Amino acid sequence: MTDARLAAGDQAPSFTLRNADGEPVSLADFAGSKVILYFYPAAMTPGCTTQACDFRDSLGSLQGAGYSVLGISKDDPATLKTFEERDALTFPLLSDEDLAVHHAYGAYGEKNSYGKIITGVLRSTFVIDEEGTIEQALYNVKATGHVASLRRKLGLAA
């Protein structure tokens, strides 16, 4: 892996990325609130769709517990817009086409894919507190069941 992984207690790297409408969204926009930031490989692929829909379906309870959800991929804003509309996603999807934010969070590097070592996006989730400190850094998570597992880690009822 080329980038250092983040851990609980680290300061979350700041960023500004374009959303599905091409408008800038910064982590600083969420200062004073809790954020679940997740990185996924590609919009509209089966696993990424499952994960995004799980976040969508849990959004009410996550927001009720004070969390905002942000999804980041290397897809361009137009692709994110299609994904957002196709699957009725109601949280911001952000475009990191140059992978700078992926690298800052250690969410890009070597991984094992069906027994072969490749370089790519590491499906990762970060829970960030109101002060911008990482509470949880979860790498190589599974798409299916991840949101339910995260909810348990956050102490939210299933």
Short mmCIF file of C-alpha atoms in Angstrom, two decimals, residues 19 26 34-35 49 54-55 64 67 71 74-77 97 103 107-108 110 113-114 132 141 145 147 150 158:
data_model
loop_
_atom_site.label_atom_id
_atom_site.label_comp_id
_atom_site.label_asym_id
_atom_site.label_seq_id
_atom_site.Cartn_x
_atom_site.Cartn_y
_atom_site.Cartn_z
CA ASN A 19 -20.94 16.83 -5.74
CA SER A 26 -16.04 20.68 1.92
CA LYS A 34 -20.62 14.12 13.08
CA VAL A 35 -19.83 12.69 9.65
CA THR A 49 -25.13 0.04 -5.19
CA ASP A 54 -28.05 0.54 2.69
CA PHE A 55 -26.82 4.01 3.67
CA GLY A 64 -31.43 11.21 13.98
CA TYR A 67 -24.57 11.88 11.59
CA GLY A 71 -19.89 9.03 -0.24
CA LYS A 74 -13.40 8.51 -8.45
CA ASP A 75 -16.48 8.89 -10.67
CA ASP A 76 -17.13 12.22 -12.39
CA PRO A 77 -20.10 14.35 -11.24
CA GLU A 97 -11.30 12.00 -9.93
CA HIS A 103 -4.76 8.95 -0.90
CA ALA A 107 -8.32 4.56 0.82
CA TYR A 108 -6.34 3.71 -2.32
CA GLU A 110 -2.87 -2.55 -2.95
CA SER A 113 -8.99 -9.21 -5.52
CA TYR A 114 -9.92 -12.84 -6.08
CA GLY A 132 -12.91 16.76 12.89
CA VAL A 141 -15.09 -3.32 4.57
CA GLY A 145 -23.85 -5.82 5.72
CA VAL A 147 -24.03 -0.37 7.27
CA LEU A 150 -21.42 0.21 11.43
CA ALA A 158 -30.64 -2.41 14.07
#
